[in-house]
JSON list of C-alpha atoms in Angstrom, two decimals:
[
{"chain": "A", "resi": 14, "resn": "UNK", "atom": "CA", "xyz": [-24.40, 29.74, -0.32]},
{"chain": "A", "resi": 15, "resn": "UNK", "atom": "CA", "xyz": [-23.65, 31.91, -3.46]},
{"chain": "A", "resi": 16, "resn": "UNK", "atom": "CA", "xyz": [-20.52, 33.67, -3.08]},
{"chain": "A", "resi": 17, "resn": "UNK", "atom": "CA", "xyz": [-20.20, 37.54, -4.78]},
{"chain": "A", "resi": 18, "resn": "UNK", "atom": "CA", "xyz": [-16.77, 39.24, -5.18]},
{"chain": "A", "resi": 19, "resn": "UNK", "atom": "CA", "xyz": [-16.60, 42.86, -5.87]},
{"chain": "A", "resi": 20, "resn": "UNK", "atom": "CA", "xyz": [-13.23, 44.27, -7.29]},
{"chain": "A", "resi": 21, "resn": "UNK", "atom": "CA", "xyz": [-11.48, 46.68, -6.78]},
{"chain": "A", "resi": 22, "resn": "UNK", "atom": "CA", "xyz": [-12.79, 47.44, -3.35]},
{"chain": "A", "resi": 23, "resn": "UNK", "atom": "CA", "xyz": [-11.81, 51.68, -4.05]},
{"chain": "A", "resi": 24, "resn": "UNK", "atom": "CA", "xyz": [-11.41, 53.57, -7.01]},
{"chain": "A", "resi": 25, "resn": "UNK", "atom": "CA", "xyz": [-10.41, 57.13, -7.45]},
{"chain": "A", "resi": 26, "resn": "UNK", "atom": "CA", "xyz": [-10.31, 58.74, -11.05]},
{"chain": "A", "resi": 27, "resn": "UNK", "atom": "CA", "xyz": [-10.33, 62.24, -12.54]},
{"chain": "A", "resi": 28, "resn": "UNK", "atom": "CA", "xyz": [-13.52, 63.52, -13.72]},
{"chain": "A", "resi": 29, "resn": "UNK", "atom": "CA", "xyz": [-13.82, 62.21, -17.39]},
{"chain": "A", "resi": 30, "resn": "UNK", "atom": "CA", "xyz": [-11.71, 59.06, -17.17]},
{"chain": "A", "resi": 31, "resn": "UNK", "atom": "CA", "xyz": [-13.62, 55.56, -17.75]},
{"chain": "A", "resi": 32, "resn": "UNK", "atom": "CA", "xyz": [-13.42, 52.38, -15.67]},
{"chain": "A", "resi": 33, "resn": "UNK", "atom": "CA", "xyz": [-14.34, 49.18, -15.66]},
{"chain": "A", "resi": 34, "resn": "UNK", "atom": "CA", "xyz": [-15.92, 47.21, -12.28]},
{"chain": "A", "resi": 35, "resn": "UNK", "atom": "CA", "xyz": [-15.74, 43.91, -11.89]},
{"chain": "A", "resi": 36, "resn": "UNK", "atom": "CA", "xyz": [-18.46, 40.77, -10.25]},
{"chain": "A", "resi": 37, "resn": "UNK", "atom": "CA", "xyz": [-17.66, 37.35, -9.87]},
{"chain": "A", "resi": 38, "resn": "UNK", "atom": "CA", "xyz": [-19.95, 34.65, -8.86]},
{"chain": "A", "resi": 39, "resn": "UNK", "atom": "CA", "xyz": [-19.36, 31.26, -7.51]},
{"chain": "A", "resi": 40, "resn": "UNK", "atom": "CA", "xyz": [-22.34, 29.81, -8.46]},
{"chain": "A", "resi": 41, "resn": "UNK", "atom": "CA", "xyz": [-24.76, 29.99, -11.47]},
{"chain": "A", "resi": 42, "resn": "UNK", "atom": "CA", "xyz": [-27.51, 32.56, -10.93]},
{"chain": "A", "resi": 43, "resn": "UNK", "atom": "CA", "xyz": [-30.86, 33.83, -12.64]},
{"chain": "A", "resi": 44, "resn": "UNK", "atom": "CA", "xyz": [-30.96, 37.27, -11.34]},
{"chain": "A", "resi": 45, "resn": "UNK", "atom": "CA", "xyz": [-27.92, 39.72, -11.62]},
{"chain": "A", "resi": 46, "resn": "UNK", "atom": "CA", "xyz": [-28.46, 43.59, -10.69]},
{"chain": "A", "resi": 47, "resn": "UNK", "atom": "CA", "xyz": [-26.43, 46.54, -10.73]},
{"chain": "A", "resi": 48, "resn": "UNK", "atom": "CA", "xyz": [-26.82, 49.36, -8.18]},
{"chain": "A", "resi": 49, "resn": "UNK", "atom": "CA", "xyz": [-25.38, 53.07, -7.09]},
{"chain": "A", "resi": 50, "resn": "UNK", "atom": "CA", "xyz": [-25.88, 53.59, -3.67]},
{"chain": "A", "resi": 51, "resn": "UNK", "atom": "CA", "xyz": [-25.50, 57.50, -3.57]},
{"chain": "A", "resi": 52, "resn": "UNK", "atom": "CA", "xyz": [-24.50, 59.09, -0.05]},
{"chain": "A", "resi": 53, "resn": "UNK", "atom": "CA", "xyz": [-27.84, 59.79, 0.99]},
{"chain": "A", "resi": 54, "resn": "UNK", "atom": "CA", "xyz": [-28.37, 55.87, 0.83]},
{"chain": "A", "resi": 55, "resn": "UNK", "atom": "CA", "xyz": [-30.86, 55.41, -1.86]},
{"chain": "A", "resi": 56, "resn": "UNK", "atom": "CA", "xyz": [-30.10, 52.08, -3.77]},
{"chain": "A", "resi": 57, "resn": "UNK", "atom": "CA", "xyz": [-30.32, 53.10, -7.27]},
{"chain": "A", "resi": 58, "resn": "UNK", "atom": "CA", "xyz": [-31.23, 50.57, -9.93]},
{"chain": "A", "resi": 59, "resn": "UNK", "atom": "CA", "xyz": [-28.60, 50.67, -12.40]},
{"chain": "A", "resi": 60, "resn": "UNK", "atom": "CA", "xyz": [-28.98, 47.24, -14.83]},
{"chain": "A", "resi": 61, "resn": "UNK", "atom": "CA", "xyz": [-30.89, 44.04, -14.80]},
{"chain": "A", "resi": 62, "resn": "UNK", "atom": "CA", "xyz": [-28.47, 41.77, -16.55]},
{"chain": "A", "resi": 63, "resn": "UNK", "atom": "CA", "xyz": [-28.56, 37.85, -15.23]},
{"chain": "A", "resi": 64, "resn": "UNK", "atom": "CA", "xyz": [-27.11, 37.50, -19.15]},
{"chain": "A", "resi": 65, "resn": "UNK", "atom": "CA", "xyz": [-25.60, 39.76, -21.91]},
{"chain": "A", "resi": 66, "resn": "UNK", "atom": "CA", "xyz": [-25.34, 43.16, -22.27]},
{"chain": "A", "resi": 67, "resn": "UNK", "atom": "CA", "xyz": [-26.62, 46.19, -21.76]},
{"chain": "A", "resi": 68, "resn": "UNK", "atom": "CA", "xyz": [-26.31, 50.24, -22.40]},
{"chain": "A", "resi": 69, "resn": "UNK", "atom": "CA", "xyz": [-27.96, 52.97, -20.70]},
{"chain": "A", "resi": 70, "resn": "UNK", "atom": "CA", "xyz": [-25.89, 56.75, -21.82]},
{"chain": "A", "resi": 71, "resn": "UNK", "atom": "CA", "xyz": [-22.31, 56.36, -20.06]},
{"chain": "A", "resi": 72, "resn": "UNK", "atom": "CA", "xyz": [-22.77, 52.83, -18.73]},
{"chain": "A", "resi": 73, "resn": "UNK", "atom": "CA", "xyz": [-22.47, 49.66, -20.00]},
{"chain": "A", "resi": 74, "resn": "UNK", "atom": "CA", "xyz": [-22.70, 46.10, -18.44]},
{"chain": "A", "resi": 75, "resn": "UNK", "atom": "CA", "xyz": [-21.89, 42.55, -19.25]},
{"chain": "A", "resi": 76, "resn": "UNK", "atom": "CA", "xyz": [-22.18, 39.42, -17.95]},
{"chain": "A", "resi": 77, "resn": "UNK", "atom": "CA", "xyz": [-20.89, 36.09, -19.00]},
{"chain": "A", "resi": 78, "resn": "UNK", "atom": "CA", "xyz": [-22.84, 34.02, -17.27]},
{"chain": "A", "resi": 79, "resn": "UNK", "atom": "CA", "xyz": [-21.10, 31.22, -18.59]},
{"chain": "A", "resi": 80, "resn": "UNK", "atom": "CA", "xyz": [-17.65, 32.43, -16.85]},
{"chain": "A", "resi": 81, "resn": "UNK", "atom": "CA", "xyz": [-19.65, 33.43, -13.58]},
{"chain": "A", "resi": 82, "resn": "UNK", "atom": "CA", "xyz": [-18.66, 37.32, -14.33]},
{"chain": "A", "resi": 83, "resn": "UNK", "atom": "CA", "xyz": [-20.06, 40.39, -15.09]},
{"chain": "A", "resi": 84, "resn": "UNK", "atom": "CA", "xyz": [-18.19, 44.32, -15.88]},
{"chain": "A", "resi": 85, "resn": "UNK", "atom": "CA", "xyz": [-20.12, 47.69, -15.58]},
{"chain": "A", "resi": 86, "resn": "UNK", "atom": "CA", "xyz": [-18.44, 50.12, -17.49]},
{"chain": "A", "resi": 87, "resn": "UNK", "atom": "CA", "xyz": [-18.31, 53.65, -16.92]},
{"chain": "A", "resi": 88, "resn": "UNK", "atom": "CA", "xyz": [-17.42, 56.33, -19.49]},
{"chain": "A", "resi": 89, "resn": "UNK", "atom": "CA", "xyz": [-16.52, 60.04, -19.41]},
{"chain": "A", "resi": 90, "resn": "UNK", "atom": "CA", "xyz": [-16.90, 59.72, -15.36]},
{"chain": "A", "resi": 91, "resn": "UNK", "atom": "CA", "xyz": [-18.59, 63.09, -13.70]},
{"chain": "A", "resi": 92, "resn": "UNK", "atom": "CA", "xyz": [-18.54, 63.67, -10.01]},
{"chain": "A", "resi": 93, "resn": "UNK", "atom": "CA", "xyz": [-22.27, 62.91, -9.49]},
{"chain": "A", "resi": 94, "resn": "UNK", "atom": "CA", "xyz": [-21.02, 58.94, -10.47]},
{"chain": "A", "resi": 95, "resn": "UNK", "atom": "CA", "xyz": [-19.19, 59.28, -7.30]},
{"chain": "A", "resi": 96, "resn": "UNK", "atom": "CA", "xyz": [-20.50, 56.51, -4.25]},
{"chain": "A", "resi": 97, "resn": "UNK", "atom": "CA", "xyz": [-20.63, 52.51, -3.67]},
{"chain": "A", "resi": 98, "resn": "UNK", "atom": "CA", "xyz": [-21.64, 50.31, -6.68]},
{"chain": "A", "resi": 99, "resn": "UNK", "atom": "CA", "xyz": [-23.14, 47.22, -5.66]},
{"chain": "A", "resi": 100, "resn": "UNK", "atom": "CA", "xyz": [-23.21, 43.70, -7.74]},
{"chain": "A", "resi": 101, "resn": "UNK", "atom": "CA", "xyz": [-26.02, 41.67, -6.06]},
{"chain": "A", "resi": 102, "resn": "UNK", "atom": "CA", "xyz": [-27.32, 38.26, -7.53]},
{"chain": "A", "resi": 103, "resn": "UNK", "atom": "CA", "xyz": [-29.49, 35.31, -7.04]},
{"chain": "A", "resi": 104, "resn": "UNK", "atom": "CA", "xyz": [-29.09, 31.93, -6.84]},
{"chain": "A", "resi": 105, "resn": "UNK", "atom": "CA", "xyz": [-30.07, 29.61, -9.64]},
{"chain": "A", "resi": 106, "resn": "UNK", "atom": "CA", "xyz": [-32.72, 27.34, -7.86]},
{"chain": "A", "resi": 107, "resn": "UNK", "atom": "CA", "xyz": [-31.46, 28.84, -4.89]},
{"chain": "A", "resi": 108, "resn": "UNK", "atom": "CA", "xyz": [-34.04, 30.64, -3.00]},
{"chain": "A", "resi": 109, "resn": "UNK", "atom": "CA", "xyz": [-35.44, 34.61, -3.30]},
{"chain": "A", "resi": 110, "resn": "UNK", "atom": "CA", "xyz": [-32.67, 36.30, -1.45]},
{"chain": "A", "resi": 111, "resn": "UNK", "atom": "CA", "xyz": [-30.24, 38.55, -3.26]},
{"chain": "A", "resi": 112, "resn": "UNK", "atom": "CA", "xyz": [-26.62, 38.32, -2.38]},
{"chain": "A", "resi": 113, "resn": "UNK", "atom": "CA", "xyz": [-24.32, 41.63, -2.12]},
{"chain": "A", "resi": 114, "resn": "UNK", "atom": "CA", "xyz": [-21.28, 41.59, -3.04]},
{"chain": "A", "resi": 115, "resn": "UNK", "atom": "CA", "xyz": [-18.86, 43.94, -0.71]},
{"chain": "A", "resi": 116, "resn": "UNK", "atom": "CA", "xyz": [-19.32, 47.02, -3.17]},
{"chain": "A", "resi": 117, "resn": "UNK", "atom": "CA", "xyz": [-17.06, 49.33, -5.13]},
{"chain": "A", "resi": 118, "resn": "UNK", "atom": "CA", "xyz": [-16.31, 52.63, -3.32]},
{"chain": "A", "resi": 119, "resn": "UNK", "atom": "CA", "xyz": [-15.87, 55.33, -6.29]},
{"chain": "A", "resi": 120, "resn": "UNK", "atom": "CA", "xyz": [-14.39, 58.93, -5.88]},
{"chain": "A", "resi": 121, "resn": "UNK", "atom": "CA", "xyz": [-14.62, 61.47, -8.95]},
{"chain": "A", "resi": 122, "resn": "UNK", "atom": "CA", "xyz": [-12.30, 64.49, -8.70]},
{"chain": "A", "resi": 123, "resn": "UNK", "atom": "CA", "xyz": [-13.54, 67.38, -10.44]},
{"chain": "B", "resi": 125, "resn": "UNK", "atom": "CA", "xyz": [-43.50, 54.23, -11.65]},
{"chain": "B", "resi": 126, "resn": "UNK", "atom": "CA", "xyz": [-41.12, 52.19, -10.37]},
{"chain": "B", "resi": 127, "resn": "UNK", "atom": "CA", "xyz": [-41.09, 54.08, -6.63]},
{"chain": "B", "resi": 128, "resn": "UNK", "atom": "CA", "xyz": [-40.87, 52.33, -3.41]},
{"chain": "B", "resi": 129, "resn": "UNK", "atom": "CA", "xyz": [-41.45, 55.00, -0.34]},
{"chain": "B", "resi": 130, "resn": "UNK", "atom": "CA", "xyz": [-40.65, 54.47, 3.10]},
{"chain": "B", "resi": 131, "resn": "UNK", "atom": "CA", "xyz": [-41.56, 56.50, 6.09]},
{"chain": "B", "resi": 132, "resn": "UNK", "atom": "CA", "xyz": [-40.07, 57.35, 8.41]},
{"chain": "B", "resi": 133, "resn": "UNK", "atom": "CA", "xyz": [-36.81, 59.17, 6.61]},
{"chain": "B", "resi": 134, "resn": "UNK", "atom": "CA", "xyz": [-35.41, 59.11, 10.00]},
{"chain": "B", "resi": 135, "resn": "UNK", "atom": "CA", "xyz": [-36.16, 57.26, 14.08]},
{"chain": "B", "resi": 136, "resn": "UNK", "atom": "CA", "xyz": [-34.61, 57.88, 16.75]},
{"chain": "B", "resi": 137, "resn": "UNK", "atom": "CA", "xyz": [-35.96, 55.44, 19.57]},
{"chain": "B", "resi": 138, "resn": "UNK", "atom": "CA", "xyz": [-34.66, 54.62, 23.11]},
{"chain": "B", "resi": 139, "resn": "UNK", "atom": "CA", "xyz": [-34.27, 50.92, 23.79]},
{"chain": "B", "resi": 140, "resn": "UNK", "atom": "CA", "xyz": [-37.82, 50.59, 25.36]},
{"chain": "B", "resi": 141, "resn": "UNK", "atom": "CA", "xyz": [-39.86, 52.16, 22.63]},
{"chain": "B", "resi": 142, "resn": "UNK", "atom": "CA", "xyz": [-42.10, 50.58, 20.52]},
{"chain": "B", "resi": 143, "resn": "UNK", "atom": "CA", "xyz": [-41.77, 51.70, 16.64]},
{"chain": "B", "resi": 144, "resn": "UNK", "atom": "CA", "xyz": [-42.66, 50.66, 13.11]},
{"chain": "B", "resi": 145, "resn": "UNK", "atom": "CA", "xyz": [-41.44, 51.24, 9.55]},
{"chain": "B", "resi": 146, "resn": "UNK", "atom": "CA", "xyz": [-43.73, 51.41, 7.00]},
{"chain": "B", "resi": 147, "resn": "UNK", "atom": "CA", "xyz": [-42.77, 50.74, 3.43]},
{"chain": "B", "resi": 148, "resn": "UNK", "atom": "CA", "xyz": [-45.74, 50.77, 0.10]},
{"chain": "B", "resi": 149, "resn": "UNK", "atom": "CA", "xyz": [-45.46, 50.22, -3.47]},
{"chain": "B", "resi": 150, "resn": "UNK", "atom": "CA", "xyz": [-48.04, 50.64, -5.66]},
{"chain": "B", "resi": 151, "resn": "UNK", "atom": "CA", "xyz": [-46.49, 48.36, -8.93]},
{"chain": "B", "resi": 152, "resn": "UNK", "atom": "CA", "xyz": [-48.35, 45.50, -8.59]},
{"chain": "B", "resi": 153, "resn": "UNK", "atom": "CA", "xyz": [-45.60, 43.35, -7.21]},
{"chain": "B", "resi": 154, "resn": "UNK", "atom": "CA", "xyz": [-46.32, 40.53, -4.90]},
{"chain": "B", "resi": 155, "resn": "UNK", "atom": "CA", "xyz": [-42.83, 40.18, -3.66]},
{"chain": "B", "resi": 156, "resn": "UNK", "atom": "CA", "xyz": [-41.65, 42.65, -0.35]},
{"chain": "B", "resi": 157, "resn": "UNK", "atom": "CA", "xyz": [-38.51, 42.51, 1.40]},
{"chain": "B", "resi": 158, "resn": "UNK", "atom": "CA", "xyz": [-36.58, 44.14, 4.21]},
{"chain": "B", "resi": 159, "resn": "UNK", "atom": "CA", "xyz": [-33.00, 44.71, 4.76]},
{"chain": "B", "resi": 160, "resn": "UNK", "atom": "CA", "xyz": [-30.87, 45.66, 6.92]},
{"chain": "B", "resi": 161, "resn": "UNK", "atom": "CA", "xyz": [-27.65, 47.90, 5.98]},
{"chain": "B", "resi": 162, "resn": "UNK", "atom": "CA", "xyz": [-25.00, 48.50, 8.24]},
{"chain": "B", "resi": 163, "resn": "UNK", "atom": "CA", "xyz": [-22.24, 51.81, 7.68]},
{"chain": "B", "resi": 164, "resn": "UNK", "atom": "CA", "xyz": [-19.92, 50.89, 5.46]},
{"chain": "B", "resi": 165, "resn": "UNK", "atom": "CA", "xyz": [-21.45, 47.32, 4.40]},
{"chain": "B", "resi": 166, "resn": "UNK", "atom": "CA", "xyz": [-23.41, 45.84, 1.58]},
{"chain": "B", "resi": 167, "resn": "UNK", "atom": "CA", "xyz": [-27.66, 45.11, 2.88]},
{"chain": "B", "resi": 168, "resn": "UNK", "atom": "CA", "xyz": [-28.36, 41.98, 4.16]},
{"chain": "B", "resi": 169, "resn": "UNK", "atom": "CA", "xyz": [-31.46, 40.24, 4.27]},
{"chain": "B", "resi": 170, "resn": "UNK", "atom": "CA", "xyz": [-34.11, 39.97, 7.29]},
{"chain": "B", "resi": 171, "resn": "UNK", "atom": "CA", "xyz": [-37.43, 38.94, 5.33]},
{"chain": "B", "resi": 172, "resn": "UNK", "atom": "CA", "xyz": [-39.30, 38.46, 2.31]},
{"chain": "B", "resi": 173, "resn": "UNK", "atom": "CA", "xyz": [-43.00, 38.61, 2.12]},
{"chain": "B", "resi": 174, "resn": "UNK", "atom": "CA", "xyz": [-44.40, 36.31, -1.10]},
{"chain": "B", "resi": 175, "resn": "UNK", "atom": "CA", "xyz": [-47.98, 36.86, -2.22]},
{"chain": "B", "resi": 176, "resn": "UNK", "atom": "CA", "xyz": [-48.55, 38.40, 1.74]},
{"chain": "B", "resi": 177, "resn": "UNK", "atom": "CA", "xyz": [-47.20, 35.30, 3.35]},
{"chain": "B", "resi": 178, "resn": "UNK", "atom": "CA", "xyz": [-43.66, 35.48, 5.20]},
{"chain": "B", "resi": 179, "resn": "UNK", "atom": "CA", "xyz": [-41.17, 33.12, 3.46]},
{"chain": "B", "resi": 180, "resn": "UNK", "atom": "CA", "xyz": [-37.98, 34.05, 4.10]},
{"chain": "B", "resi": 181, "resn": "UNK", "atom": "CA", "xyz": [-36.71, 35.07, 8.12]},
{"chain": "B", "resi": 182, "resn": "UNK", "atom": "CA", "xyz": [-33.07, 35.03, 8.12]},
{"chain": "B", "resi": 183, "resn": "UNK", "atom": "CA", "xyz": [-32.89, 34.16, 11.83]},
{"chain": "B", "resi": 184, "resn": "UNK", "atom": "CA", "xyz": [-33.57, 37.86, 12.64]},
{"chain": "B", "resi": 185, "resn": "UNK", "atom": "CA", "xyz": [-34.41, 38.46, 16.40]},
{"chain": "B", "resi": 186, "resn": "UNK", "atom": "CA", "xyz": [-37.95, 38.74, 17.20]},
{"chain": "B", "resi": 187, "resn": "UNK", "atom": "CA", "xyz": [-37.54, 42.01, 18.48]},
{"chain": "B", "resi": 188, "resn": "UNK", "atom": "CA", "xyz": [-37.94, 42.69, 14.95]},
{"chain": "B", "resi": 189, "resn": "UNK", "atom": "CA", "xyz": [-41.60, 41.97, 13.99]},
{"chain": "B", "resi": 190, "resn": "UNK", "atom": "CA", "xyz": [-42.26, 42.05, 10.03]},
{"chain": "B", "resi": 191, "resn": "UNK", "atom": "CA", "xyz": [-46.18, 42.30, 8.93]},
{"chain": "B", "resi": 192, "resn": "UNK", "atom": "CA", "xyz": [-47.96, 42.75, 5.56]},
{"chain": "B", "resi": 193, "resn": "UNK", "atom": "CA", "xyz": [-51.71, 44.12, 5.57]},
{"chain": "B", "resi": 194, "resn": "UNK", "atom": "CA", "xyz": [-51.92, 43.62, 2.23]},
{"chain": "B", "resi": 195, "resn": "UNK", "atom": "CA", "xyz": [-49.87, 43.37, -1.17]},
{"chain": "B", "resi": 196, "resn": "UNK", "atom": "CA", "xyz": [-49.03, 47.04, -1.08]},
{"chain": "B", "resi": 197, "resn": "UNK", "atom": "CA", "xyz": [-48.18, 47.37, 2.39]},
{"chain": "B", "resi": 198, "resn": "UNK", "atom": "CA", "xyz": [-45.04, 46.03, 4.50]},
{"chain": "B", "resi": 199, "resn": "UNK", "atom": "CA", "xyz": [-43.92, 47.31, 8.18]},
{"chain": "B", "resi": 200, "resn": "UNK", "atom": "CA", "xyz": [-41.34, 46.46, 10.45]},
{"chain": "B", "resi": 201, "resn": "UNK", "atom": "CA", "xyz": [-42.39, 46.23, 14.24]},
{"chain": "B", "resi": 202, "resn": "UNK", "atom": "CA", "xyz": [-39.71, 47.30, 16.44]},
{"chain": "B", "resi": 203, "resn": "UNK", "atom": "CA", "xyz": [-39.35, 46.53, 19.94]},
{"chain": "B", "resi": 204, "resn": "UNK", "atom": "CA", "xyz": [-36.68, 46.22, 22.57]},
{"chain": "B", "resi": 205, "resn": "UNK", "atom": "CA", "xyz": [-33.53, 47.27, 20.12]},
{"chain": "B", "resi": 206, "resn": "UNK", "atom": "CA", "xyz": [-30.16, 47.42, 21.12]},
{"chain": "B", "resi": 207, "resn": "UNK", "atom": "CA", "xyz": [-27.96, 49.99, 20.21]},
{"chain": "B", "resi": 208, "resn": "UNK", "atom": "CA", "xyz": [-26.01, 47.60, 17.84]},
{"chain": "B", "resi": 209, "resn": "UNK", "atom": "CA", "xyz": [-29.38, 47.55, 16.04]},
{"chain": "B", "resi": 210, "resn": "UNK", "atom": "CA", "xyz": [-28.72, 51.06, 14.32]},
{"chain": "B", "resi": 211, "resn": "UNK", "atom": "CA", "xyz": [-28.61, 51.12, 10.91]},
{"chain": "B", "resi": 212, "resn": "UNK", "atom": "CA", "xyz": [-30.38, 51.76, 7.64]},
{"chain": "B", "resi": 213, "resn": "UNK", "atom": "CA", "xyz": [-33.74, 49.64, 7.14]},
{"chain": "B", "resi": 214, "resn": "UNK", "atom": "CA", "xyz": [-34.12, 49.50, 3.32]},
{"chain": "B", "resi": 215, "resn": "UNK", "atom": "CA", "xyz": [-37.08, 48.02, 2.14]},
{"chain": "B", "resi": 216, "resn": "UNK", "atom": "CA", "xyz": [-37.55, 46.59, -1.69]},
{"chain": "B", "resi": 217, "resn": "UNK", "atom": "CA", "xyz": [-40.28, 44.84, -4.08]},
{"chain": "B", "resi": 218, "resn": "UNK", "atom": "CA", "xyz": [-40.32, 42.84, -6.93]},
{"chain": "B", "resi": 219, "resn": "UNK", "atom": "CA", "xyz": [-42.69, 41.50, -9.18]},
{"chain": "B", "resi": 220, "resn": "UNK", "atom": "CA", "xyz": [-42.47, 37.95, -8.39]},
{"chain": "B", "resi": 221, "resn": "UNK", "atom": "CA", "xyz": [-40.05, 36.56, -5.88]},
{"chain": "B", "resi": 222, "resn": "UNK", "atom": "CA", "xyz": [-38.11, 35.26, -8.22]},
{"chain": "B", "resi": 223, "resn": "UNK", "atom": "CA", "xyz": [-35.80, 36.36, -10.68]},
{"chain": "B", "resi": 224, "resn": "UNK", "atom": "CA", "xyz": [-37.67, 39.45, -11.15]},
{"chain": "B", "resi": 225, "resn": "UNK", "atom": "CA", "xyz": [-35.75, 42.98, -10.63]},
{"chain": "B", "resi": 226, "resn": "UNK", "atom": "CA", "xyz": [-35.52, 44.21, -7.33]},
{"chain": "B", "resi": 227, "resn": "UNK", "atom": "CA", "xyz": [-36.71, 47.82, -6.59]},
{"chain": "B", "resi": 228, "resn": "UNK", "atom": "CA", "xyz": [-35.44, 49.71, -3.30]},
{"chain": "B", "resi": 229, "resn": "UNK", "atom": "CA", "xyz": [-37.19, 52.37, -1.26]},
{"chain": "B", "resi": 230, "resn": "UNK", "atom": "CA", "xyz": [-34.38, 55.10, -0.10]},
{"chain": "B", "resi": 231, "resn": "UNK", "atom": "CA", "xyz": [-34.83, 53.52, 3.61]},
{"chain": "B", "resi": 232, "resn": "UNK", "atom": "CA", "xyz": [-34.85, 54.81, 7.23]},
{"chain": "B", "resi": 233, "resn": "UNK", "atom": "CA", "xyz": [-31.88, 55.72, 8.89]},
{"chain": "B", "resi": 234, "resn": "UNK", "atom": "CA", "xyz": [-32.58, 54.18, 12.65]},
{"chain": "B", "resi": 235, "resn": "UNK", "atom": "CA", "xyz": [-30.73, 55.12, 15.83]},
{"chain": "B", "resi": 236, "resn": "UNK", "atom": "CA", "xyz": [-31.16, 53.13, 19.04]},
{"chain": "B", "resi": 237, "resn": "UNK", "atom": "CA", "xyz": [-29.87, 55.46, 22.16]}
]
């Protein structure tokens, strides 16, 4: 099956730095979503983006589908950005399931 | 509205209860699925409902007994858990099974004593 790699597995960065997370994908794929799981475990929609890119305030996303990659972008991080970011993607004529990757585990100091 | 709700918040059940999750939506979509989300681990997939049919069972044990009433509704029979069996039960929709957008309910936090 589809393979999802999430990097790095930990970040830690002062409130207002940015970062950049990254997804690879072994395979080609028709869905591609971004998520914040937030400590209380809510899975919080963050982008649809199987292609392109995408802006919503302090986050961005891309994905080349071409390369099998897509970056979320985070600007002027706060503390409430702080939790597990989740790439998840399906298959190209593959079947309904959506794949996690391992997640992103980010920590904002104030 | 794009709000999935799932009841209970919280379950804690001894190993010879009988349980069930419930999880609605009320966007129209005709795609439900359950997952299962151990600490410190991405979710994993147990079912998808399409159109109220089951299509997808990813070789979960049948002590876990999916059922949908109807288009809004989806619950997850429990019986007969171990306690290896605790973990959050997150529950999502989607328009169409496929490639729509993927919508999660905030999920019940299970404990099997």
């Amino acid at each position: 099956g589809i393979q999802v790699e999430q990097s790095p597995p930990d970040l830690i960065l002062q409130e207002g730095a940015n970062s950049t997370l990254r997804c690879n994908f072994s395979d080609s794929v028709n869905n591609l979503q971004w998520f914040h799981q937030n400590p209380w475990g809510q899975l919080i929609n963050l982008f649809y983006i199987p292609s392109g890119t995408k802006q919503n305030g302090r986050l961005s996303a891309t994905t080349v589908a071409t390369e099998r990659y897509s970056s979320l972008y985070i600007s002027s991080s706060q503390t409430t950005d702080s939790g597990v970011y989740f790439c998840a993607v399906q298959a190209q004529g593959g079947s309904e399931k959506l794949v996690f990757g391992k997640g992103t585990k980010l920590t904002v100091n104030p | 509205d794009t709000e999935v709700t799932q009841t209970p918040k919280h379950l804690v059940m001894g190993m010879t209860n009988k349980k069930s999750l419930k999880c609605e939506q009320h966007m129209g979509h005709r795609a439900m699925y359950w997952y299962k989300q151990k600490a410190k681990k991405p979710p994993e997939l147990m079912f998808v409902y399409s159109y109220e049919k089951l299509s997808i069972n990813e070789s979960v044990p049948s002590r876990f007994s999916p059922e949908c009433p109807n288009s809004s509704l989806l619950n997850l029979h429990l019986h007969a858990l171990q306690p290896e069996d605790s973990a959050l039960y997150l529950c999502a929709s989607s328009l169409q099974p496929r490639p729509y957008e993927q919508y999660f309910g905030p999920g019940t936090r299970l404990t099997v004593t």
